[in-house]
Short mmCIF file of C-alpha atoms in Angstrom, two decimals:
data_model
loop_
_atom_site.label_atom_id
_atom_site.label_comp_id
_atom_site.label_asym_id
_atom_site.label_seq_id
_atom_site.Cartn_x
_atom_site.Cartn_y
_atom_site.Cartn_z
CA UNK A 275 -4.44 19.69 2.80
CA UNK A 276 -4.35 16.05 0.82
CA UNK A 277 -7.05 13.78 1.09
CA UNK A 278 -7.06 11.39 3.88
CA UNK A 279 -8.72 7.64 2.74
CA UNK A 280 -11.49 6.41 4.33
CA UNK A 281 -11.20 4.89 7.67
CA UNK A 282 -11.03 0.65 6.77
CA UNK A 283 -13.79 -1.37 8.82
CA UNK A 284 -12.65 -3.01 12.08
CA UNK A 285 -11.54 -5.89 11.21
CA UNK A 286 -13.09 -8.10 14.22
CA UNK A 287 -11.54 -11.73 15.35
CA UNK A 288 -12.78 -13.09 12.31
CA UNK A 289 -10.26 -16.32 11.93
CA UNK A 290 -10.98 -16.36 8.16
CA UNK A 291 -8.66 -13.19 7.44
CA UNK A 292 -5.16 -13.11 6.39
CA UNK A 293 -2.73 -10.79 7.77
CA UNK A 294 -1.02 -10.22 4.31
CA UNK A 295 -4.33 -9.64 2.67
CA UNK A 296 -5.28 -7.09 5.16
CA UNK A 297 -1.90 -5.26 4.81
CA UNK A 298 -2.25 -5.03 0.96
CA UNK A 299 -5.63 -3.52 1.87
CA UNK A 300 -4.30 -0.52 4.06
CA UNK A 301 -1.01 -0.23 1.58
CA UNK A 302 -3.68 1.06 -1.03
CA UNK A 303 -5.97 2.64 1.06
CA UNK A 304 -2.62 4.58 2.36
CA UNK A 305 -1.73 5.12 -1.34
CA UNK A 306 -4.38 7.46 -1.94
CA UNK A 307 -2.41 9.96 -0.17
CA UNK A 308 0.86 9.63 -1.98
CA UNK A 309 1.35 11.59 -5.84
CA UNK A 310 0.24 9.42 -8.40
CA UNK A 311 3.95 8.39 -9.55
CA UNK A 312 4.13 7.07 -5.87
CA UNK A 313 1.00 5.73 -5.99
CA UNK A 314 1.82 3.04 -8.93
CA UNK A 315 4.78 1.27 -6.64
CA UNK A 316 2.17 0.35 -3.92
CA UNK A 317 -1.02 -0.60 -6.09
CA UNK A 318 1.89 -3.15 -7.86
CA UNK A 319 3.21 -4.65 -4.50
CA UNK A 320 -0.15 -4.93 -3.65
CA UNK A 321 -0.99 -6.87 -6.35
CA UNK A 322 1.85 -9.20 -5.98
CA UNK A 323 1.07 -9.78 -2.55
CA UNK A 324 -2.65 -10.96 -3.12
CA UNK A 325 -1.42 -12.63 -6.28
CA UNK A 326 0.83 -14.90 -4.31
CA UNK A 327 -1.75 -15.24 -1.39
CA UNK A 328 -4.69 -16.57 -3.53
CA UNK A 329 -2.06 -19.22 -5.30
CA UNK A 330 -0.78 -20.27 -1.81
CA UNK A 331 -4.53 -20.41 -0.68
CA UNK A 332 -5.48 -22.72 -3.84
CA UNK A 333 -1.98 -25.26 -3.60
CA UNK A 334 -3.52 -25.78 -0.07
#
């Protein structure tokens, strides 16, 4: 059997979270699943994504 990640806390109504932040956040919990080769592709769009989040968050 693989191994299965961690379920990720319940995210609440909390206003202050992003909904591109949190899907970065499962993508590499998810990731943990895949080979390692597989693994690379996600941990990398998952960068990109927060990358680009935090610069939109400080132009604003």
């Amino acid at each position: 059997m693989g191994v299965r990640p961690a379920p990720l806390p319940d995210p609440g109504d909390d206003a202050a979270r992003h909904p591109a932040v949190d899907a970065a956040v499962r993508a590499m919990a998810n990731a943990a699943t895949l080979a390692p080769a597989d693994q690379i592709a996600q941990y990398e769009a998952a960068y990109e994504t927060l990358r680009e989040t935090l610069a939109t968050i400080d132009q604003t």
